[in-house]
CSV table of C-alpha atoms and ligand atoms in Angstrom, one decimal:
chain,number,residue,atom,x,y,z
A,1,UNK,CA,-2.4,35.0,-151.4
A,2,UNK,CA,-2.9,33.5,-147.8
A,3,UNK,CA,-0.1,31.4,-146.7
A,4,UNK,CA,-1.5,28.3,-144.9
A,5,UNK,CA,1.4,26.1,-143.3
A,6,UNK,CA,-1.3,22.3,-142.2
A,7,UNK,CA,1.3,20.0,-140.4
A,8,UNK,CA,1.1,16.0,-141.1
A,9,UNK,CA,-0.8,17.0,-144.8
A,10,UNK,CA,0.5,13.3,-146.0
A,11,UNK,CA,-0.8,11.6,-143.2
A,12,UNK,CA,-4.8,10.0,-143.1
A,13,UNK,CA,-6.3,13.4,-142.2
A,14,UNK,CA,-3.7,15.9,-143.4
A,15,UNK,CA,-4.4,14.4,-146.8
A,16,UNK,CA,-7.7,14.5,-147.0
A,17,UNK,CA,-7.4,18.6,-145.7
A,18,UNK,CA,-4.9,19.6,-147.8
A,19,UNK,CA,-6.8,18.5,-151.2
A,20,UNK,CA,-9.8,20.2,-149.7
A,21,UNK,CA,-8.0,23.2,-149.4
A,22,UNK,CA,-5.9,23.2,-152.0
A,23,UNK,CA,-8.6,22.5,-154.6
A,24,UNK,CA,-11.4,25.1,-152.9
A,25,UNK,CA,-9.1,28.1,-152.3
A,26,UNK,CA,-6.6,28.7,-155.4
A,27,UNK,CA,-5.8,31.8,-153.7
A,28,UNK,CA,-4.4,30.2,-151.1
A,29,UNK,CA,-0.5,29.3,-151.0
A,30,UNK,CA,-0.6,25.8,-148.8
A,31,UNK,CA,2.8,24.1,-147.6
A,32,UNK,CA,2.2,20.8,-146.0
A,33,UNK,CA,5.0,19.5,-143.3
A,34,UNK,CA,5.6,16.0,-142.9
A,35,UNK,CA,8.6,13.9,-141.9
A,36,UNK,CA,6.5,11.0,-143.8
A,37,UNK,CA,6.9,8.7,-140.7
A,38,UNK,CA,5.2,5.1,-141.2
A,39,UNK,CA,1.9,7.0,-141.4
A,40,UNK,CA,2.7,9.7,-144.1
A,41,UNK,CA,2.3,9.1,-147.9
A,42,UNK,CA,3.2,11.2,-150.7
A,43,UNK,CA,0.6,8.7,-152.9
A,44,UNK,CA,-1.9,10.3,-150.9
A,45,UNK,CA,-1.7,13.4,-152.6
A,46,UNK,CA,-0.9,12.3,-156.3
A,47,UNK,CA,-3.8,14.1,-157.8
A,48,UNK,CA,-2.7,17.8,-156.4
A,49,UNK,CA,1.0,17.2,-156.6
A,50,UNK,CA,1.6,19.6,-159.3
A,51,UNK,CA,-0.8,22.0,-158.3
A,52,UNK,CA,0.5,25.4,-158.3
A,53,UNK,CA,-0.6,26.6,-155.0
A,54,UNK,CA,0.6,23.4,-153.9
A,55,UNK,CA,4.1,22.8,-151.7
A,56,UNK,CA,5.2,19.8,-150.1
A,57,UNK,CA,8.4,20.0,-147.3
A,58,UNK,CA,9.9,17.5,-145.9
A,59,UNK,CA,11.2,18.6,-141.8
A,60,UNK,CA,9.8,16.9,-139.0
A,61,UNK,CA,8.6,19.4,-136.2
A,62,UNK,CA,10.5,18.1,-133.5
A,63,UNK,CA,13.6,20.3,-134.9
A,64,UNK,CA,13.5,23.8,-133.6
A,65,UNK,CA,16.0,25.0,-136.0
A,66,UNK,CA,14.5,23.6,-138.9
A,67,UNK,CA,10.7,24.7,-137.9
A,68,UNK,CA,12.5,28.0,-136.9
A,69,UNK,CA,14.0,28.7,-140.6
A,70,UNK,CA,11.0,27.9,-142.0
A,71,UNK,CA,8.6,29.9,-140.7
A,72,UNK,CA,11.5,33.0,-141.5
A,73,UNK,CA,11.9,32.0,-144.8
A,74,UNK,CA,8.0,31.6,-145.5
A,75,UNK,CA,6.3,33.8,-143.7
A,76,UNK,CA,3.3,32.1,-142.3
A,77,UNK,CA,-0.1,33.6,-142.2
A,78,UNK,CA,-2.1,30.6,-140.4
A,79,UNK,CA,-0.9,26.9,-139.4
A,80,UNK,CA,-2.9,24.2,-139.2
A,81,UNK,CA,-1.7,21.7,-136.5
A,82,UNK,CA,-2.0,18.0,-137.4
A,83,UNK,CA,1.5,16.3,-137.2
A,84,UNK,CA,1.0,13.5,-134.7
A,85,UNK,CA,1.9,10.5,-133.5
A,86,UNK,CA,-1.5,8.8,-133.3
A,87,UNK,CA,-2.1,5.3,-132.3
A,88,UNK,CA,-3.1,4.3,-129.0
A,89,UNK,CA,-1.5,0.7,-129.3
A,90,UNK,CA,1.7,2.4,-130.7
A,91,UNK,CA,1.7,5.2,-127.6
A,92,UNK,CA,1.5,2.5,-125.1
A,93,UNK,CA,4.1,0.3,-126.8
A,94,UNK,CA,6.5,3.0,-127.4
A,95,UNK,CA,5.3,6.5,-125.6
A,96,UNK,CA,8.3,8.3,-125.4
A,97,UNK,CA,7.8,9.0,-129.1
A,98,UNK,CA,4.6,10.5,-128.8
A,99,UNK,CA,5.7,12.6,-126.1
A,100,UNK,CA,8.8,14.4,-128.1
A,101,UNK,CA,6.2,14.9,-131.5
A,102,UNK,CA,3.2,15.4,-129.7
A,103,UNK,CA,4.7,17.8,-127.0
A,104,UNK,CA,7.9,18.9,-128.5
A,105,UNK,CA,7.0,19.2,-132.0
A,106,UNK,CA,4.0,21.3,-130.4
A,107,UNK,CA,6.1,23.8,-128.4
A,108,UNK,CA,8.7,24.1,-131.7
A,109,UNK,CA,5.4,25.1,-133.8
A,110,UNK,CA,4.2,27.5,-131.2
A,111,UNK,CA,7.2,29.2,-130.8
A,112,UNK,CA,7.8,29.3,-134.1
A,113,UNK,CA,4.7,31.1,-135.0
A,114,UNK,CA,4.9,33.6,-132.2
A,115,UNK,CA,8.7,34.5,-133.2
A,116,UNK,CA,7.7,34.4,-137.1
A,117,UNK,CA,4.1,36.8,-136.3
A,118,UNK,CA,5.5,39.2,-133.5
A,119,UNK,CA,2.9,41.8,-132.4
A,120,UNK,CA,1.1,41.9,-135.7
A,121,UNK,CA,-1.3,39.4,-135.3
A,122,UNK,CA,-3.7,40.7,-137.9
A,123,UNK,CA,-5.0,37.6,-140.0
A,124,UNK,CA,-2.6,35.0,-138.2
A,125,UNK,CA,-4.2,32.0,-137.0
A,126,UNK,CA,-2.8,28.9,-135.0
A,127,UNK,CA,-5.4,26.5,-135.4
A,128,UNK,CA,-4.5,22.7,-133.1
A,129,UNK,CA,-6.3,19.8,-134.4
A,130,UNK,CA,-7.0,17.4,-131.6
A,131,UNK,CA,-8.7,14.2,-130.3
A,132,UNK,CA,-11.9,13.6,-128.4
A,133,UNK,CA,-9.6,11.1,-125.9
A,134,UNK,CA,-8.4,14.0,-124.0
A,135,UNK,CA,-12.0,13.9,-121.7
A,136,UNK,CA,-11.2,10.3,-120.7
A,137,UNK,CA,-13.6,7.7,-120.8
A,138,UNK,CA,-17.3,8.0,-120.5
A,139,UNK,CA,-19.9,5.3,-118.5
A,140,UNK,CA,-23.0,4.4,-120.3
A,141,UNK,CA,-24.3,8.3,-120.2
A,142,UNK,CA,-23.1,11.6,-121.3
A,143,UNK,CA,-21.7,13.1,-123.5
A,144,UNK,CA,-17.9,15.1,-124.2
A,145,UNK,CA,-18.6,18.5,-124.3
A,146,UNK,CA,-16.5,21.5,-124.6
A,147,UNK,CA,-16.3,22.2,-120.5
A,148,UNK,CA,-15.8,18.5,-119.8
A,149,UNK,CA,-12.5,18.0,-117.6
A,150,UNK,CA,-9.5,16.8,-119.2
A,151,UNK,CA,-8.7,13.4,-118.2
A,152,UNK,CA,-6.4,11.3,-120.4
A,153,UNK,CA,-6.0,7.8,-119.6
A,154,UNK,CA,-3.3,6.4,-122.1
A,155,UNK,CA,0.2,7.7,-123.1
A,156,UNK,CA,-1.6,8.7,-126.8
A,157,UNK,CA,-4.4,11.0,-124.9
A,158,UNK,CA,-2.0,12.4,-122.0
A,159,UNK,CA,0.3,13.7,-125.0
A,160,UNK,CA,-2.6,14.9,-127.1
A,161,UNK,CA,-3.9,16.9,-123.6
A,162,UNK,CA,-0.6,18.6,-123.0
A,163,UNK,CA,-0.5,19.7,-126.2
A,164,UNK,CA,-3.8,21.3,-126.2
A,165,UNK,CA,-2.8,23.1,-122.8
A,166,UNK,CA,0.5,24.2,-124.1
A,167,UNK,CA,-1.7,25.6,-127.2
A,168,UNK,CA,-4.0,27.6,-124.5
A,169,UNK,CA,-0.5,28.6,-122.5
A,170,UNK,CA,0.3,30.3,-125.7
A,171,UNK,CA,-2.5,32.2,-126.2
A,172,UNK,CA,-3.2,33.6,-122.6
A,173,UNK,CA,0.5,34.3,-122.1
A,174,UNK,CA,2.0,35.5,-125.3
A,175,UNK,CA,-1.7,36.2,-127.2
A,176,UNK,CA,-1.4,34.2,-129.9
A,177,UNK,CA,-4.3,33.8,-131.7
A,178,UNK,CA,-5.1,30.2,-131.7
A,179,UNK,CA,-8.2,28.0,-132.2
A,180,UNK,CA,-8.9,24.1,-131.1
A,181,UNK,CA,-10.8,21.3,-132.1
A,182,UNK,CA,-11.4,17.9,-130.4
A,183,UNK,CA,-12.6,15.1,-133.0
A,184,UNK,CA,-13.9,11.5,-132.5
A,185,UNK,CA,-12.8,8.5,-134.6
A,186,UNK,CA,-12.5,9.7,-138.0
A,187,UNK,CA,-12.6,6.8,-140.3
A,188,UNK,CA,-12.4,6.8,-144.8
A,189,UNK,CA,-10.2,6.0,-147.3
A,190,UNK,CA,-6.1,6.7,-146.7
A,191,UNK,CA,-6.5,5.2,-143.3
A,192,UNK,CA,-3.4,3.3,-142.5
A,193,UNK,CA,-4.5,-0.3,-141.6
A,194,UNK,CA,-3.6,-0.1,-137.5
A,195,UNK,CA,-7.3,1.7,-137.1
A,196,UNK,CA,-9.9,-0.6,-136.6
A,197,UNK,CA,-11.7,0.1,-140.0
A,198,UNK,CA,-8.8,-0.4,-142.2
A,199,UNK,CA,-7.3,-3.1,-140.1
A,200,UNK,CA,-10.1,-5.2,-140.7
A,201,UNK,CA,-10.8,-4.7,-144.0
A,202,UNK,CA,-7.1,-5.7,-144.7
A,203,UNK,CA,-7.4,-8.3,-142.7
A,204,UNK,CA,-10.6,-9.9,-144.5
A,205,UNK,CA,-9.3,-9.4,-147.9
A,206,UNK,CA,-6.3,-11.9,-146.7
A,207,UNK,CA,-8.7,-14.5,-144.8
A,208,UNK,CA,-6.7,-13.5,-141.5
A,209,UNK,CA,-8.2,-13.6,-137.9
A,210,UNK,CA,-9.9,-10.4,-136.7
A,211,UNK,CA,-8.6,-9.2,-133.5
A,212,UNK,CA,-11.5,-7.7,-131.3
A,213,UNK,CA,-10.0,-6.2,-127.7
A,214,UNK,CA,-12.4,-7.4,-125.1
A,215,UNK,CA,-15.8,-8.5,-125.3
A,216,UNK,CA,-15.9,-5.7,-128.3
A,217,UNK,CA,-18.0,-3.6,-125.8
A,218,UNK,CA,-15.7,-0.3,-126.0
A,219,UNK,CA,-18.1,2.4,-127.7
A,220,UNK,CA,-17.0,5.3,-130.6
A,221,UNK,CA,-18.7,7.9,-131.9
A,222,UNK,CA,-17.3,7.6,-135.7
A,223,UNK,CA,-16.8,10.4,-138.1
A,224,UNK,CA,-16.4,10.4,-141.9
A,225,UNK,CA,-13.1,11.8,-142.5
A,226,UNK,CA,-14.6,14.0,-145.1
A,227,UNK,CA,-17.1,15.3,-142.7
A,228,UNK,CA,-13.9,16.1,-140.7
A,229,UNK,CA,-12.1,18.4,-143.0
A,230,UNK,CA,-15.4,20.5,-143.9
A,231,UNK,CA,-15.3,21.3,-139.8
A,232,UNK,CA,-11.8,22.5,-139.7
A,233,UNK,CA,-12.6,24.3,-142.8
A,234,UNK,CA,-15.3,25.6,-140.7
A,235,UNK,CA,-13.6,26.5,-137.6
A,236,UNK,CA,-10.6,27.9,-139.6
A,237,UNK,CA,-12.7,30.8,-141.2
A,238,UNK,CA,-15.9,31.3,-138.6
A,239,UNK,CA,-14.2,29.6,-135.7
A,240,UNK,CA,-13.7,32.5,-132.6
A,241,UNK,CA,-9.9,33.0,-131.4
A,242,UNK,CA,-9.8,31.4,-128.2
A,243,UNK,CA,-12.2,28.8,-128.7
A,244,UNK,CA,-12.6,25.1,-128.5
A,245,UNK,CA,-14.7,23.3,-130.9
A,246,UNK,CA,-16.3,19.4,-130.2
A,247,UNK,CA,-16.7,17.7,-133.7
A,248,UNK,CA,-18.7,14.3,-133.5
A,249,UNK,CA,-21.0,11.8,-135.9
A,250,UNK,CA,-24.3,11.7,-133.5
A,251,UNK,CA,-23.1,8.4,-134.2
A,252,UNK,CA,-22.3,6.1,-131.4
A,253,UNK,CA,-21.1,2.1,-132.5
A,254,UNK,CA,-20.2,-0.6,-129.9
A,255,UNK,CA,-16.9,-2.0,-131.5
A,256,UNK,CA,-18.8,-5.7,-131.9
A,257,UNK,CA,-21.9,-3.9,-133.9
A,258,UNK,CA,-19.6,-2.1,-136.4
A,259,UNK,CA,-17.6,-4.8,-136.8
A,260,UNK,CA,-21.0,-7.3,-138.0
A,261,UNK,CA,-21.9,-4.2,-139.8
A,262,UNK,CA,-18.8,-4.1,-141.4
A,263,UNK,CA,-18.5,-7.5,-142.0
A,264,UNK,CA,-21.5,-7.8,-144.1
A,265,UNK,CA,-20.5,-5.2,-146.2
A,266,UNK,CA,-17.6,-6.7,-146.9
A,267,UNK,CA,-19.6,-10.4,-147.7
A,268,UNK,CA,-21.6,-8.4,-150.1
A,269,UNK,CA,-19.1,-6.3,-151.9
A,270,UNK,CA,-16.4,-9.4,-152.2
A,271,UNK,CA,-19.1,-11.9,-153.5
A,272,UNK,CA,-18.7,-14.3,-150.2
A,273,UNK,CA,-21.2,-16.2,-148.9
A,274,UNK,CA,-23.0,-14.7,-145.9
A,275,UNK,CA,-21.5,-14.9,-142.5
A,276,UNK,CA,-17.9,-15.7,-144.1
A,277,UNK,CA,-16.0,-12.9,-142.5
A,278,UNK,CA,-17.6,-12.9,-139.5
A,279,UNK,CA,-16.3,-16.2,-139.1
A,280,UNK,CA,-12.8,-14.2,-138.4
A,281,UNK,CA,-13.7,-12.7,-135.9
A,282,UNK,CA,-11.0,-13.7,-132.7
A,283,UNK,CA,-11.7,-12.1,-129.2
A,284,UNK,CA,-8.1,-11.0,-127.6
A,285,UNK,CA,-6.4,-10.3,-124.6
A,286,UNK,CA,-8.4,-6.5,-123.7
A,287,UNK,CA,-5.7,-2.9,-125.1
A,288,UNK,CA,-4.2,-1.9,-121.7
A,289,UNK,CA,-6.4,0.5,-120.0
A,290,UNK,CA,-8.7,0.6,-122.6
A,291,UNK,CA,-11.4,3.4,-122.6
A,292,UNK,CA,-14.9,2.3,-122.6
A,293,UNK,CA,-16.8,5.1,-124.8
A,294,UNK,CA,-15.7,8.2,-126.3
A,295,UNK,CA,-19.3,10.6,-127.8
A,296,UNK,CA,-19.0,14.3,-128.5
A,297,UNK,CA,-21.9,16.5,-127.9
A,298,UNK,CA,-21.8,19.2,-131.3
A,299,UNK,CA,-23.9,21.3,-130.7
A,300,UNK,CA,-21.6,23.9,-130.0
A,301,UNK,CA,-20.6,24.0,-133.7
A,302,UNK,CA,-23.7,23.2,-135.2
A,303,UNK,CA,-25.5,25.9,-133.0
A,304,UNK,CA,-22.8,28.3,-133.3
A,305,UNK,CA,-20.6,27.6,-137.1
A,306,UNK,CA,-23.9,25.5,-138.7
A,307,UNK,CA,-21.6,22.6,-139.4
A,308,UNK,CA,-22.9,19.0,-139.5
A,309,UNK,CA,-22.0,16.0,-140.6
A,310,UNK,CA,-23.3,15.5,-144.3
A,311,UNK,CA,-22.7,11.4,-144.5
A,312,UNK,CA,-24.2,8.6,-142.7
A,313,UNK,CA,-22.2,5.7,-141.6
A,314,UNK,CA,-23.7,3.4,-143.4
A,315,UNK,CA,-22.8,5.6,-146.7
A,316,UNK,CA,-19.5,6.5,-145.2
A,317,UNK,CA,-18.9,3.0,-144.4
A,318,UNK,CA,-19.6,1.8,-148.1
A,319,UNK,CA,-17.5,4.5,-149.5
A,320,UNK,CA,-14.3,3.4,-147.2
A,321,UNK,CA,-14.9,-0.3,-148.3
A,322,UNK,CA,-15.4,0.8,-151.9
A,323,UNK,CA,-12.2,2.4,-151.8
A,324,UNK,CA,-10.2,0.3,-150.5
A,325,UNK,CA,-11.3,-2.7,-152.5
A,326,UNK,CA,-10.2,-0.7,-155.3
A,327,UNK,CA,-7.0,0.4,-153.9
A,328,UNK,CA,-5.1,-3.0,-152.7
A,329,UNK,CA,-1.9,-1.3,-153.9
A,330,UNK,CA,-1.9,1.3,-152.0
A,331,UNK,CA,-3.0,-1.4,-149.1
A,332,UNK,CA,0.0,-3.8,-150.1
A,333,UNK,CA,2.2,-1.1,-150.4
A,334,UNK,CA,1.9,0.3,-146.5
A,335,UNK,CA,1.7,-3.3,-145.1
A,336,UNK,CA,5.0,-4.8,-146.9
A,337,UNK,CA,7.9,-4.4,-145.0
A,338,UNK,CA,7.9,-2.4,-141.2
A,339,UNK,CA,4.0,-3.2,-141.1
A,340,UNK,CA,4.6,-7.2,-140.8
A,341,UNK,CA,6.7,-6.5,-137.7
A,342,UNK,CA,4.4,-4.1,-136.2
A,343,UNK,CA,1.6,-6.4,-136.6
A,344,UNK,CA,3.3,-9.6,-135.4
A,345,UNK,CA,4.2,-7.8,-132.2
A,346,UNK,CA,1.3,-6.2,-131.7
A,347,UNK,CA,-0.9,-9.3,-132.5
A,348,UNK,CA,0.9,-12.6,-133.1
A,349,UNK,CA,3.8,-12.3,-130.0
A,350,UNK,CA,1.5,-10.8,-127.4
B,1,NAD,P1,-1.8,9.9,-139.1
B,1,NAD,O1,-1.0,9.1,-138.2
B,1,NAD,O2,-2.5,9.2,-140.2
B,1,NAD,O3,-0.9,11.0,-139.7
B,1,NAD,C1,0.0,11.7,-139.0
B,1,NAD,C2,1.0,12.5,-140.0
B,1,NAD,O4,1.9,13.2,-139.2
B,1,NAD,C3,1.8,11.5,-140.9
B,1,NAD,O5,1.8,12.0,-142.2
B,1,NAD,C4,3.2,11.6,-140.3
B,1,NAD,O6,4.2,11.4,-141.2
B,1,NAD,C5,3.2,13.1,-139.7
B,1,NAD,N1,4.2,13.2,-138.6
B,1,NAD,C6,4.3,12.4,-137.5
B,1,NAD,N2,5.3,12.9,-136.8
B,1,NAD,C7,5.8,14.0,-137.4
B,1,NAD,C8,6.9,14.9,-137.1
B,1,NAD,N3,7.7,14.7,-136.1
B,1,NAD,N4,7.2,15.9,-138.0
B,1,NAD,C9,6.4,16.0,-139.1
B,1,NAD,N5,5.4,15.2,-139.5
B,1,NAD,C10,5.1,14.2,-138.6
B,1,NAD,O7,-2.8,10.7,-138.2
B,1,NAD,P2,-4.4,11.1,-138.4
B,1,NAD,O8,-5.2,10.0,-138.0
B,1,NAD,O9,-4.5,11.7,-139.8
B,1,NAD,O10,-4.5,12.3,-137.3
B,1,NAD,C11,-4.1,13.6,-137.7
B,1,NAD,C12,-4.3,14.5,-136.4
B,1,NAD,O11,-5.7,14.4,-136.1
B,1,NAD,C13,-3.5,14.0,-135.2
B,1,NAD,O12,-3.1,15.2,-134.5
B,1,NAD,C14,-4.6,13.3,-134.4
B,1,NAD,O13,-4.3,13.4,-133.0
B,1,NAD,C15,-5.8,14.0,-134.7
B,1,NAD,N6,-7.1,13.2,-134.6
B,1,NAD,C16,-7.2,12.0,-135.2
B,1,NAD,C17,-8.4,11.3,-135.2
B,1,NAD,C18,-8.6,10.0,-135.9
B,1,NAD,O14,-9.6,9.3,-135.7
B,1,NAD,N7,-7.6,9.6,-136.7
B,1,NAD,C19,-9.5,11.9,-134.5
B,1,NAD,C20,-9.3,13.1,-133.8
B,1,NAD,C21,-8.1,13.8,-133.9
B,2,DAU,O1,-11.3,9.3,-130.6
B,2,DAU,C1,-10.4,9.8,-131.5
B,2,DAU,C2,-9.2,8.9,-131.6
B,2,DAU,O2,-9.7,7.8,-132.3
B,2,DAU,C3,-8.0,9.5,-132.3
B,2,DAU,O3,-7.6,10.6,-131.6
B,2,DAU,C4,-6.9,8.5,-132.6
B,2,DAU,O4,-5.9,9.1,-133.3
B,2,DAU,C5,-7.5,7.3,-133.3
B,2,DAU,O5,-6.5,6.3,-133.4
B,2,DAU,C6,-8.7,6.8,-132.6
B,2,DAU,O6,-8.4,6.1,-131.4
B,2,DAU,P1,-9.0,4.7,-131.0
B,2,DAU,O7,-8.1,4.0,-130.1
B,2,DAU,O8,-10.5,4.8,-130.6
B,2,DAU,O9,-9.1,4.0,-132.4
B,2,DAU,P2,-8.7,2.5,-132.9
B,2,DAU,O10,-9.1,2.4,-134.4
B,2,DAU,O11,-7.3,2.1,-132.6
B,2,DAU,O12,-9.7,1.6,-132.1
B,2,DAU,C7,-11.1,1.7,-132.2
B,2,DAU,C8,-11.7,0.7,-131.2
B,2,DAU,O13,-11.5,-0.6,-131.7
B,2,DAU,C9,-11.1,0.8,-129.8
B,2,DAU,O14,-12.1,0.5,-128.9
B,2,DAU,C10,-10.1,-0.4,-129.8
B,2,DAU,C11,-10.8,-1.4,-130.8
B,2,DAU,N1,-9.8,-2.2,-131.5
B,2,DAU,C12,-8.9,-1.6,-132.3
B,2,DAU,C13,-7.9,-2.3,-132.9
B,2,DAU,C14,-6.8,-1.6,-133.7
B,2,DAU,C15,-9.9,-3.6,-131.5
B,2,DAU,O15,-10.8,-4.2,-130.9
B,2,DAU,N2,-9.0,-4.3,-132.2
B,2,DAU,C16,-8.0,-3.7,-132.9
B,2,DAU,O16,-7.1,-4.5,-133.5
């Protein structure tokens, strides 16, 4: 039995990794870590909860004796990195938080591993999940590729981009065996409604105004979250020590076209007339330092792993709407309580 440690499992993309792994590799053992901050939920995971290769602990990474203990108690073979702080509004709101989680949580993990695995390394596997943002912003041309220079531009990406050097520190200093990934915008169901996606499906569902940033002009290159978890499957078994691995869609949306898009669908799958929740849509005062477009060249896994993303956006998009039209609990359940004063100081006070 394997013992796979995955960081932030109850979060949006934890979740959807630790049901993949839990469900394709019964002889793995794999403990998800979460603090279950505003963005981690146990409901995620309510199908595998009893599974037997199936562990849930509550510790937040930020403590070093807490991360410490557990990697002596358990004995580690591989972690996979995705505890995060990991909103770009929050981060410039607030970024001393993501600098002690997405730094110091980092570091703890790190050490942790390279304390817990000494000098046999044989099978052990630090693998760092992180974002596309960390090359900056692109102009109408180009693409993010694996040699691009780092070049964070918000509090969010500059904690992401010292992570992912700390992560390389380790490995040419100490040798640990480590492995990274850069992702675009993932999007699916679980999404906490502060991403776009979620956000404005919410905010249809409840007639409220749709806040676009801008001119809606700002360009992503979106990702099916499932799409996501087959890559870090991917790069966790074929991936090369060492290595950093682009994931992206091919799939490049200015924020005003997936937002019509998005629209319609909803129209259609709610039974309103056309054009209705368009009709929400309220240009706003532009995110501080806002990026103009993020898109990942892939070829380096697709040449190199033969990954690819299997869903198209419109599929993936129907799926996401599909689910969350028939999950408003869940969606009433995260946006009761802390979420209304988030939102009104995010959106209503600014
Ligand atoms: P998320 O915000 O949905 O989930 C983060 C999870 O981490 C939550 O469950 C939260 O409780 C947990 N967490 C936060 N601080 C913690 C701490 N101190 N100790 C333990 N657990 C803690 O995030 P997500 O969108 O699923 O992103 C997951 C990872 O993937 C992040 O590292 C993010 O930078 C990266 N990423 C995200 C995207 C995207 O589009 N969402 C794209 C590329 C990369
Ligand atoms: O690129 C990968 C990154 O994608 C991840 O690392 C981050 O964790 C994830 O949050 C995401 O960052 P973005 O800032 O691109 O995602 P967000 O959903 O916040 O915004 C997408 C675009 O939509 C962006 O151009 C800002 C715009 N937007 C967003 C919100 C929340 C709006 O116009 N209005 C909004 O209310």
């Amino acid at each position: 039995m394997r013992k796979i440690l995955i960081t932030g499992g109850a979060g949006f993309i934890g979740s959807h990794l630790v049901r993949h792994f839990v469900n394709k590799y019964p002889n793995y053992n794999i403990y998800n870590l979460d603090c279950l901050t505003y963005a981690g939920n146990l409901a995620n995971l309510s199908d595998i909860e009893n599974k037997s290769n199936y562990k849930f602990i509550k510790a937040d990474i930020t403590s070093e004796s807490d991360v410490f203990s557990l990697f002596e108690i358990e004995k580690f073979d591989a972690v996979i990195h995705l505890a995060a702080e990991s909103h770009v509004d929050r981060s410039i709101a607030n970024p001393m938080a993501f600098i002690h989680t997405n730094l110091v949580g980092t570091v703890n993990l790190l050490n942790a591993a390279r304390k817990s695995w000494g000098s046999d390394l044989n099978g052990k596997l630090f693998y760092h999940v992180s974002t596309d943002e960390v090359y900056g912003s692109l102009n109408d041309i180009g693409l993010f590729t694996e040699n691009t220079s780092y070049d964070p531009r918000s509090p969010y990406s500059a904690s992401k981009a010292s992570s992912d050097h700390f992560v390389r520190a380790w490995h040419h200093t100490y040798g640990l065996p480590v492995v990274i990934s850069n992702c675009s915008n993932n999007y699916g169901p679980n999404q906490f409604p502060e991403k776009l996606i979620p956000l404005f499906i919410n905010n249809i569902l409840n007639n409220k105004p749709l806040p676009v940033y801008g001119k809606g002009e700002n360009v992503r290159d979106w990702l099916f979250v499932l799409d996501h978890t087959v890559a870090i499957d991917t790069i966790f078994h074929k991936g090369r020590i060492g290595e950093t691995y682009n994931i992206g869609g091919h799939n490049e949306w200015k924020n005003i076209d997936l937002i019509k898009l998005l629209c319609s669908i909803m129209d259609k799958k709610t039974g309103r007339n056309p054009g209705t929740s368009e009709s929400l849509i309220t240009y706003i005062k532009d995110r501080a330092g806002h990026d103009l477009r993020y898109a990942i060249d892939a070829s380096k896994i697709q040449n190199e792993l033969g990954w690819k993303p299997s869903v198209t956006f419109e599929q993936g998009l129907e799926i996401t709407v599909e689910w969350y039209l028939n999950n408003k609990e869940w969606l009433e359940s995260v946006t009761s309580g802390e979420y209304q004063k988030y939102y009104d100081n995010q959106y209503i006070k600014r």
